[in-house]
Coordinates of N, CA and C and ligand atoms in Angstrom, one line a residue:
M462 N 108.3 64.2 88.8 CA 107.8 65.7 88.5 C 107.8 66.4 89.8
T463 N 108.2 67.8 89.7 CA 107.8 68.4 90.3 C 106.5 69.4 90.1
P464 N 105.8 69.3 91.1 CA 104.4 69.6 91.1 C 104.3 71.4 91.0
T465 N 103.2 71.8 89.7 CA 103.0 72.6 89.8 C 102.2 73.5 90.8
L466 N 102.3 74.9 91.2 CA 101.9 75.9 92.3 C 101.5 76.3 91.7
Q467 N 99.6 76.5 91.7 CA 99.0 78.0 90.8 C 98.8 78.7 92.3
I468 N 98.8 79.8 91.9 CA 99.1 81.3 92.5 C 97.9 82.0 92.8
V469 N 96.2 82.0 93.0 CA 95.5 82.5 92.6 C 95.1 83.9 93.1
I470 N 95.2 84.7 92.1 CA 94.8 86.0 93.0 C 93.4 86.6 93.0
A471 N 92.7 86.4 93.9 CA 91.2 86.8 94.1 C 91.0 88.1 94.1
S472 N 91.4 89.2 94.0 CA 90.8 90.0 93.6 C 90.9 90.8 92.2
T473 N 90.1 91.5 92.4 CA 90.0 92.1 89.9 C 89.8 93.5 90.5
R474 N 89.7 94.3 91.3 CA 89.2 95.9 90.9 C 90.6 96.6 90.5
P475 N 90.2 97.8 89.7 CA 91.5 98.3 89.8 C 92.3 98.4 90.5
G476 N 93.4 98.8 91.4 CA 94.2 99.6 92.5 C 94.3 98.6 93.1
R477 N 93.7 97.1 93.1 CA 94.2 96.2 94.2 C 95.6 95.7 94.5
V478 N 95.5 95.6 95.9 CA 97.1 94.9 95.9 C 97.4 93.1 95.8
G479 N 96.4 93.0 95.6 CA 96.6 90.8 95.2 C 97.7 90.7 94.3
P480 N 97.7 91.5 93.5 CA 99.0 91.2 92.4 C 100.4 91.2 93.3
A481 N 100.2 92.2 93.7 CA 101.6 92.7 94.8 C 102.0 91.5 95.6
V482 N 101.0 90.8 96.6 CA 100.7 89.7 97.1 C 101.4 89.0 96.9
A483 N 100.6 88.2 95.7 CA 100.8 87.1 95.2 C 102.2 87.0 94.5
E484 N 102.5 87.8 93.9 CA 104.2 88.0 93.3 C 105.1 87.6 94.8
W485 N 104.7 88.2 95.7 CA 106.0 87.9 97.2 C 105.7 86.7 97.6
V486 N 105.0 86.2 97.3 CA 104.5 84.0 97.5 C 104.8 83.5 96.8
R487 N 104.8 84.2 95.3 CA 105.5 83.2 94.3 C 107.3 83.1 94.7
E488 N 107.7 84.3 95.2 CA 109.1 84.7 95.3 C 109.3 83.6 96.6
Q489 N 108.9 83.6 97.7 CA 108.7 82.3 98.8 C 108.6 81.0 98.0
A490 N 107.9 81.2 97.3 CA 107.8 79.9 96.4 C 108.7 79.3 95.8
E491 N 109.5 80.1 95.4 CA 110.7 79.9 94.2 C 111.6 79.6 95.3
T492 N 111.8 80.5 96.1 CA 112.9 79.9 97.4 C 112.9 78.3 98.1
H493 N 111.5 78.0 98.2 CA 111.3 76.9 98.9 C 111.6 75.8 98.1
G494 N 111.0 76.0 96.8 CA 111.8 74.9 95.6 C 111.0 74.0 95.7
G495 N 109.7 73.6 96.3 CA 109.2 72.2 96.5 C 108.1 72.6 95.1
F496 N 107.6 73.2 94.6 CA 106.8 73.1 93.3 C 107.3 74.6 91.9
V497 N 106.8 74.1 91.1 CA 106.7 74.7 90.1 C 105.7 76.3 90.3
P498 N 106.3 77.2 91.2 CA 104.9 78.7 90.9 C 104.4 79.0 89.8
E499 N 103.5 79.5 89.5 CA 102.4 79.9 88.6 C 101.8 81.1 88.8
I500 N 101.5 82.3 88.5 CA 100.2 82.9 88.9 C 99.3 82.9 88.1
I501 N 98.2 82.9 88.4 CA 97.0 83.2 87.7 C 95.6 84.0 88.4
D502 N 95.7 85.0 87.6 CA 95.3 86.4 88.0 C 93.7 85.9 87.2
L503 N 92.5 86.2 88.2 CA 91.3 85.9 88.0 C 90.7 87.6 87.4
A504 N 91.3 88.5 87.3 CA 91.4 89.2 86.4 C 91.4 89.1 85.1
E505 N 92.4 88.6 84.7 CA 93.2 88.0 83.4 C 91.9 87.4 83.0
V506 N 91.8 86.0 83.9 CA 90.9 84.8 83.1 C 89.2 85.6 82.6
D507 N 88.8 86.6 83.7 CA 87.9 87.1 83.3 C 86.5 86.9 82.7
L508 N 86.1 85.4 84.1 CA 84.7 85.0 84.0 C 83.7 85.8 84.2
P509 N 82.9 85.1 82.9 CA 81.6 86.0 83.5 C 80.7 85.7 84.3
F510 N 80.1 85.6 85.1 CA 79.2 85.1 86.4 C 78.4 84.0 86.0
F511 N 78.8 82.6 86.5 CA 78.7 81.5 85.9 C 77.8 81.5 85.1
N512 N 77.2 80.4 84.3 CA 76.2 80.8 82.6 C 76.9 79.3 82.0
E513 N 77.1 77.8 82.9 CA 76.6 77.0 82.6 C 75.4 76.0 82.5
P514 N 75.2 75.8 81.4 CA 73.9 75.2 81.6 C 74.1 73.5 82.6
S515 N 74.8 73.1 82.5 CA 75.2 71.1 83.3 C 75.7 71.8 84.7
H516 N 75.5 70.7 86.0 CA 76.5 71.4 86.8 C 77.6 70.8 86.0
P517 N 78.8 71.4 87.0 CA 80.2 71.2 86.4 C 80.6 70.0 86.9
R518 N 80.5 69.5 87.8 CA 80.5 67.7 87.5 C 80.5 66.7 86.7
F519 N 79.5 67.5 85.5 CA 79.5 66.1 84.6 C 81.1 66.8 83.1
G520 N 81.0 68.0 83.6 CA 82.4 68.3 82.3 C 81.5 68.7 81.1
N521 N 80.4 69.1 81.1 CA 79.9 69.3 79.5 C 80.2 70.7 79.4
Y522 N 81.0 71.4 79.1 CA 80.9 72.8 79.1 C 80.7 72.9 77.7
V523 N 79.9 74.4 78.0 CA 79.4 74.4 76.4 C 80.3 76.1 76.6
H524 N 80.5 76.6 76.8 CA 81.6 78.2 76.4 C 83.2 77.8 76.6
P525 N 83.3 78.5 75.7 CA 85.0 78.7 75.4 C 85.8 79.0 76.9
H526 N 84.8 79.9 77.3 CA 85.7 80.3 79.1 C 86.0 79.6 79.5
T527 N 84.9 78.6 80.1 CA 84.4 77.2 80.9 C 86.0 76.5 80.3
L528 N 86.1 76.1 79.2 CA 87.1 75.2 78.9 C 88.5 75.3 79.2
S529 N 88.5 76.9 78.4 CA 90.1 77.4 79.0 C 90.3 77.3 80.8
W530 N 89.1 77.6 81.1 CA 89.7 77.7 82.8 C 90.0 76.3 83.3
S531 N 89.0 75.4 82.7 CA 89.5 73.7 83.0 C 90.7 73.3 82.8
A532 N 91.1 73.8 81.7 CA 92.4 73.4 81.2 C 93.4 73.9 82.0
T533 N 92.7 75.2 82.6 CA 94.2 76.3 83.2 C 94.2 75.2 84.7
V534 N 93.2 74.9 85.3 CA 93.0 74.6 86.6 C 93.9 72.9 86.6
Q535 N 92.9 72.4 85.6 CA 94.0 70.9 85.4 C 94.9 70.6 85.7
R536 N 95.9 71.8 85.0 CA 97.6 71.7 85.3 C 98.1 72.0 86.1
G537 N 97.1 72.7 87.3 CA 97.8 72.8 88.6 C 97.5 71.5 89.8
D538 N 98.6 71.2 90.2 CA 98.4 70.3 91.3 C 98.6 70.2 92.7
A539 N 98.6 71.9 93.2 CA 98.4 72.4 94.4 C 97.9 73.9 94.2
F540 N 97.4 74.5 95.4 CA 96.9 76.2 95.0 C 97.5 76.7 96.2
V541 N 97.6 78.0 96.3 CA 97.9 78.9 97.1 C 96.5 79.7 96.8
F542 N 95.2 79.9 97.2 CA 94.5 81.7 97.5 C 95.0 83.0 97.7
V543 N 95.3 83.9 97.2 CA 95.4 84.9 98.0 C 94.3 85.6 97.8
T544 N 93.5 85.9 99.0 CA 92.6 86.2 98.7 C 92.2 87.7 100.1
P545 N 91.3 88.6 99.3 CA 91.3 89.9 100.3 C 90.0 89.4 100.7
E546 N 89.7 90.1 102.3 CA 88.9 90.5 103.3 C 87.7 91.3 102.1
Y547 N 86.6 91.0 102.1 CA 85.2 91.9 101.7 C 84.5 91.5 102.5
N548 N 84.5 92.5 103.2 CA 82.6 92.3 104.4 C 82.5 91.2 105.2
H549 N 83.9 90.9 105.3 CA 84.1 89.9 106.2 C 84.0 88.2 105.7
G550 N 84.3 87.9 104.5 CA 84.0 87.5 103.3 C 85.0 87.1 102.4
F551 N 85.0 86.3 102.1 CA 85.8 86.1 100.4 C 85.1 86.8 99.2
P552 N 86.4 87.1 98.3 CA 85.4 87.7 97.7 C 85.0 86.7 96.5
A553 N 83.5 87.6 95.8 CA 82.4 86.9 94.4 C 83.1 86.2 93.5
T554 N 84.4 87.2 93.1 CA 85.0 86.3 91.7 C 85.7 85.4 91.9
L555 N 85.6 85.1 93.5 CA 86.4 84.0 93.9 C 86.0 82.5 93.7
K556 N 84.5 83.1 94.4 CA 83.3 82.2 94.3 C 82.7 81.8 93.3
N557 N 83.0 82.8 92.6 CA 82.0 82.3 90.8 C 83.5 81.5 90.6
A558 N 85.0 81.6 90.0 CA 85.9 80.9 89.8 C 85.9 79.6 90.3
L559 N 85.3 79.4 91.4 CA 85.6 77.8 91.8 C 84.5 76.9 91.7
D560 N 83.4 77.5 91.7 CA 81.9 77.1 91.1 C 81.8 76.5 89.6
Y561 N 82.5 77.1 88.6 CA 82.6 76.9 87.1 C 83.2 75.4 87.1
L562 N 83.9 75.4 87.9 CA 84.4 73.3 87.8 C 84.0 72.6 88.9
H563 N 84.8 71.4 88.7 CA 84.0 70.7 89.9 C 85.8 69.6 90.0
G564 N 85.6 68.8 88.6 CA 86.5 67.3 89.3 C 88.0 67.9 88.8
E565 N 88.5 69.1 88.2 CA 89.8 69.6 88.4 C 89.8 70.1 89.6
W566 N 89.1 70.3 90.7 CA 89.8 70.8 91.6 C 89.8 69.5 93.0
G567 N 89.3 68.8 92.6 CA 89.7 67.4 93.4 C 90.8 67.1 93.7
Y568 N 90.8 66.6 95.1 CA 91.8 66.0 95.7 C 93.4 67.1 96.0
K569 N 93.1 67.9 95.7 CA 94.7 68.4 95.6 C 94.6 70.0 96.9
A570 N 95.5 70.1 97.2 CA 95.7 70.4 98.6 C 95.6 72.1 98.1
A571 N 95.2 73.0 99.4 CA 95.3 74.4 99.0 C 95.3 75.5 100.0
G572 N 96.5 76.3 100.1 CA 97.1 77.4 101.2 C 96.3 78.6 101.1
L573 N 96.1 78.9 101.6 CA 95.1 80.3 102.2 C 96.6 81.3 102.7
V574 N 96.6 82.5 101.8 CA 96.9 83.4 101.9 C 95.8 84.9 102.4
S575 N 95.6 85.2 103.4 CA 94.3 86.5 103.1 C 95.3 87.6 103.7
Y576 N 94.4 88.6 103.6 CA 95.1 90.3 104.0 C 93.6 91.3 104.0
G577 N 94.0 91.9 104.6 CA 92.8 93.0 105.2 C 93.4 94.0 106.0
G578 N 92.9 94.3 106.8 CA 93.2 95.1 107.9 C 93.5 94.6 109.3
A579 N 92.7 95.0 110.6 CA 93.3 94.3 111.8 C 93.0 92.5 111.9
A580 N 91.9 92.1 110.8 CA 91.8 91.1 111.5 C 92.4 90.4 110.5
A581 N 93.0 90.1 109.6 CA 94.5 89.8 108.5 C 93.2 89.0 107.2
G582 N 92.3 89.4 106.8 CA 91.4 88.7 106.3 C 90.9 87.3 107.2
T583 N 91.4 86.9 107.7 CA 90.9 85.6 108.7 C 89.7 85.0 108.6
R584 N 88.6 85.8 108.3 CA 86.8 85.8 108.5 C 86.9 84.8 107.0
A585 N 87.6 85.9 106.2 CA 87.2 85.1 104.7 C 88.4 83.9 104.7
A586 N 89.2 83.5 105.5 CA 89.4 82.8 104.8 C 88.9 81.4 105.7
Q587 N 88.3 81.3 107.1 CA 87.4 80.7 107.4 C 86.2 80.3 106.7
M588 N 85.8 81.5 105.6 CA 84.7 81.3 104.7 C 85.2 80.4 103.6
L589 N 86.3 80.6 103.6 CA 86.9 80.0 102.1 C 87.1 78.5 102.2
K590 N 87.1 77.9 103.6 CA 87.4 76.5 103.2 C 86.6 74.9 103.2
P591 N 85.1 75.5 104.0 CA 84.2 74.8 104.0 C 83.7 74.7 102.1
V592 N 83.9 75.3 101.8 CA 83.8 75.5 100.0 C 84.5 75.0 99.5
L593 N 86.1 74.9 100.0 CA 87.5 74.2 99.5 C 86.6 72.7 99.4
S594 N 86.5 72.6 100.3 CA 85.8 71.5 100.9 C 85.0 70.8 100.1
A595 N 83.8 71.3 100.0 CA 82.6 70.8 98.9 C 83.8 70.2 97.5
L596 N 84.9 71.1 97.5 CA 85.2 70.8 96.1 C 86.0 69.4 96.0
R597 N 86.2 69.1 97.2 CA 86.8 68.0 97.4 C 88.5 68.1 97.7
M598 N 88.8 69.4 97.8 CA 90.0 70.2 98.3 C 90.7 69.7 99.8
T599 N 91.4 69.6 99.7 CA 92.1 70.4 101.3 C 92.9 71.0 101.9
P600 N 92.3 72.0 102.4 CA 92.4 73.1 102.8 C 93.8 72.7 103.8
V601 N 95.1 73.6 103.8 CA 95.6 72.8 104.4 C 95.7 74.4 106.1
A602 N 95.8 73.5 107.1 CA 95.9 74.2 108.3 C 96.6 75.8 108.4
D603 N 97.7 75.2 107.4 CA 98.6 76.5 108.1 C 98.9 77.6 106.9
G604 N 98.2 78.5 107.4 CA 98.1 79.4 106.3 C 98.6 81.0 106.5
V605 N 98.9 81.9 106.0 CA 99.2 83.6 105.8 C 98.2 84.1 105.8
A606 N 98.6 84.8 107.5 CA 97.5 86.0 107.5 C 97.7 87.2 107.7
I607 N 98.0 88.7 106.8 CA 98.5 89.3 106.5 C 97.6 90.5 107.2
A608 N 98.2 91.0 108.4 CA 97.5 92.2 108.6 C 97.8 93.6 108.3
G609 N 97.0 94.5 108.0 CA 97.7 96.1 107.8 C 98.1 96.4 106.5
V610 N 97.8 95.3 105.7 CA 98.3 95.1 103.8 C 98.9 96.2 103.7
A611 N 98.2 97.1 103.5 CA 98.4 98.4 102.8 C 99.4 99.2 103.4
S612 N 99.5 99.1 104.4 CA 101.3 99.5 105.1 C 102.4 98.4 105.2
L613 N 102.4 97.6 104.1 CA 103.4 96.5 103.7 C 103.7 96.2 101.8
V614 N 103.1 97.6 101.2 CA 102.8 97.7 100.0 C 103.3 99.2 99.6
Q615 N 104.7 99.3 98.9 CA 104.8 100.7 98.3 C 105.4 100.4 97.6
N616 N 104.6 101.7 96.5 CA 105.1 101.8 94.9 C 104.7 100.5 94.3
G617 N 103.6 99.8 94.5 CA 103.1 98.4 93.8 C 103.8 97.2 94.2
T618 N 104.9 97.4 95.4 CA 105.7 96.3 95.8 C 105.3 95.8 97.3
F619 N 105.1 94.6 97.4 CA 104.2 93.9 98.9 C 105.3 93.5 99.5
T620 N 105.8 93.9 100.3 CA 107.2 93.2 101.5 C 106.9 92.8 102.5
G621 N 107.0 91.4 103.0 CA 106.2 90.8 103.7 C 107.5 90.7 104.8
T622 N 106.9 90.6 106.3 CA 107.3 90.6 107.2 C 108.6 89.0 107.1
E623 N 109.5 89.3 108.7 CA 110.3 87.5 108.3 C 109.0 86.8 109.0
A624 N 108.4 87.3 109.4 CA 107.6 86.3 110.9 C 106.1 85.6 109.2
L625 N 106.0 86.8 108.1 CA 105.1 86.3 107.4 C 106.3 85.3 106.5
A626 N 107.1 85.4 106.4 CA 108.2 84.8 105.5 C 107.9 83.0 106.0
A627 N 108.3 83.1 107.2 CA 108.6 81.7 107.9 C 107.1 80.8 108.1
M628 N 105.5 81.7 107.9 CA 104.5 81.2 108.1 C 104.4 80.7 106.7
T629 N 104.6 81.6 105.1 CA 104.4 81.5 104.1 C 105.2 79.7 104.2
K630 N 106.8 79.8 104.5 CA 107.6 78.2 104.7 C 106.9 77.5 104.6
T631 N 105.9 77.4 106.6 CA 105.2 76.4 106.9 C 104.2 76.2 105.8
M632 N 103.2 76.9 105.5 CA 102.3 76.6 104.7 C 102.8 75.9 103.1
L633 N 103.6 76.1 102.9 CA 104.7 75.3 101.9 C 104.4 74.1 102.0
D634 N 105.2 73.9 102.9 CA 106.1 72.8 104.1 C 104.3 71.4 103.5
E635 N 103.7 72.0 104.4 CA 102.6 71.3 104.4 C 102.0 71.0 103.2
L636 N 101.7 72.0 102.0 CA 101.3 71.7 101.0 C 102.0 70.6 100.1
A637 N 103.3 70.7 100.4 CA 104.2 69.8 99.6 C 103.8 68.5 100.0
R638 N 103.9 68.3 101.4 CA 103.4 66.7 102.4 C 101.9 66.1 101.8
T639 N 101.0 67.9 102.2 CA 99.7 66.9 101.3 C 99.2 66.7 99.8
T640 N 100.3 67.4 98.7 CA 99.9 67.2 97.9 C 100.5 65.9 97.4
D641 N 102.1 65.2 98.2 CA 102.3 64.0 97.9 C 101.2 62.7 98.3
A642 N 101.0 63.1 99.1 CA 99.6 62.5 100.0 C 98.6 62.4 99.5
L643 N 98.6 62.8 98.7 CA 96.8 63.1 97.8 C 96.9 62.4 96.3
A644 N 98.4 62.4 96.1 CA 98.8 61.9 94.6 C 98.0 60.7 94.0
A645 N 97.8 59.6 95.6 CA 97.4 58.4 95.3 C 95.9 58.6 94.8
L646 N 95.3 59.4 95.1 CA 93.6 59.7 95.4 C 93.5 60.2 94.2
R647 N 93.9 61.2 93.7 CA 93.9 61.6 92.4 C 94.5 61.0 91.0
T648 N 95.5 59.8 90.8 CA 95.4 58.5 90.4 C 94.2 58.1 90.1
K649 N 93.7 57.2 91.5 CA 92.4 56.6 91.1 C 91.0 57.0 90.8
T650 N 91.3 58.6 91.0 CA 89.8 58.9 90.5 C 90.2 59.4 88.8
A651 N 91.1 59.6 88.2 CA 91.9 60.4 86.9 C 90.8 59.0 86.1
Ligands
FMN850 C1 84.6 95.8 98.9 C2 85.2 96.4 100.0 C3 84.9 95.1 101.4 C4 86.2 95.4 102.2 N1 86.0 94.7 103.5 C5 86.9 94.3 104.3 C6 86.8 93.8 105.4 O1 85.8 93.0 105.9 N2 87.8 93.4 106.3 C7 89.0 94.1 106.2 O2 90.1 93.5 107.0 N3 89.6 94.4 105.3 C8 88.1 95.0 104.3 N4 88.2 95.9 103.4 C9 89.8 96.7 102.9 C10 90.4 95.9 102.2 O3 91.2 94.1 103.1 C11 91.6 96.2 101.0 O4 91.1 97.5 100.8 C12 92.7 95.3 101.3 O5 93.5 96.1 100.3 C13 91.3 94.9 99.7 O6 92.0 93.7 98.5 P1 92.1 94.1 97.2 O7 93.2 95.4 97.3 O8 93.2 93.2 96.3 O9 90.9 94.3 96.4 C14 87.3 95.9 102.0 C15 87.7 96.3 100.6 C16 86.4 96.4 99.7 C17 87.4 97.2 98.3

């Protein structure tokens, strides 16, 4: 079965460029053909700050928003996190969404698409990797780093350069290989 790729929009503020970047990534994934891509918008998921009484590794969720988020993430076989850089890190909205769950993330591959100014969100991407590792995710080495994102968005549409499209293809190839390799681990832990 073709794996489901969840493309997660990390930013939630009005006027954000995250959805435009994510839509372009979705198109690249359609062209790639190795996944069934699905956009997950954290603004729509709309989680409050973490308010579960138990550690998520127990799965004893008491809130409907957590049960719903858990069901969504369980459907994903691999992830692309589309994240801006806020103050040299990734947004709190993404950390909160990750913290809510535990086993649902485990043994799944993750690709990082970061964006910002001159540093292309790379500081946010590097900060995200150890958090993903703590959740037993496997971040692939080949990410996509978009410098000067504002100049690539016009009328709400993001248009990536050929170089960015090539980086995205490499990331998706790596995600596909890693997702295949991790399938055995996911079966053992299920
Ligand atoms: C709170 C905040 C902090 C920011 N910090 C950085 C930063 O550290 N590095 C950077 O390159 N851009 C920074 N920016 C600029 C963002 O990269 C730019 O606004 C981008 O569009 C944010 O993504 P979004 O539109 O999806 O929210 C910051 C923007 C905001 C709102």
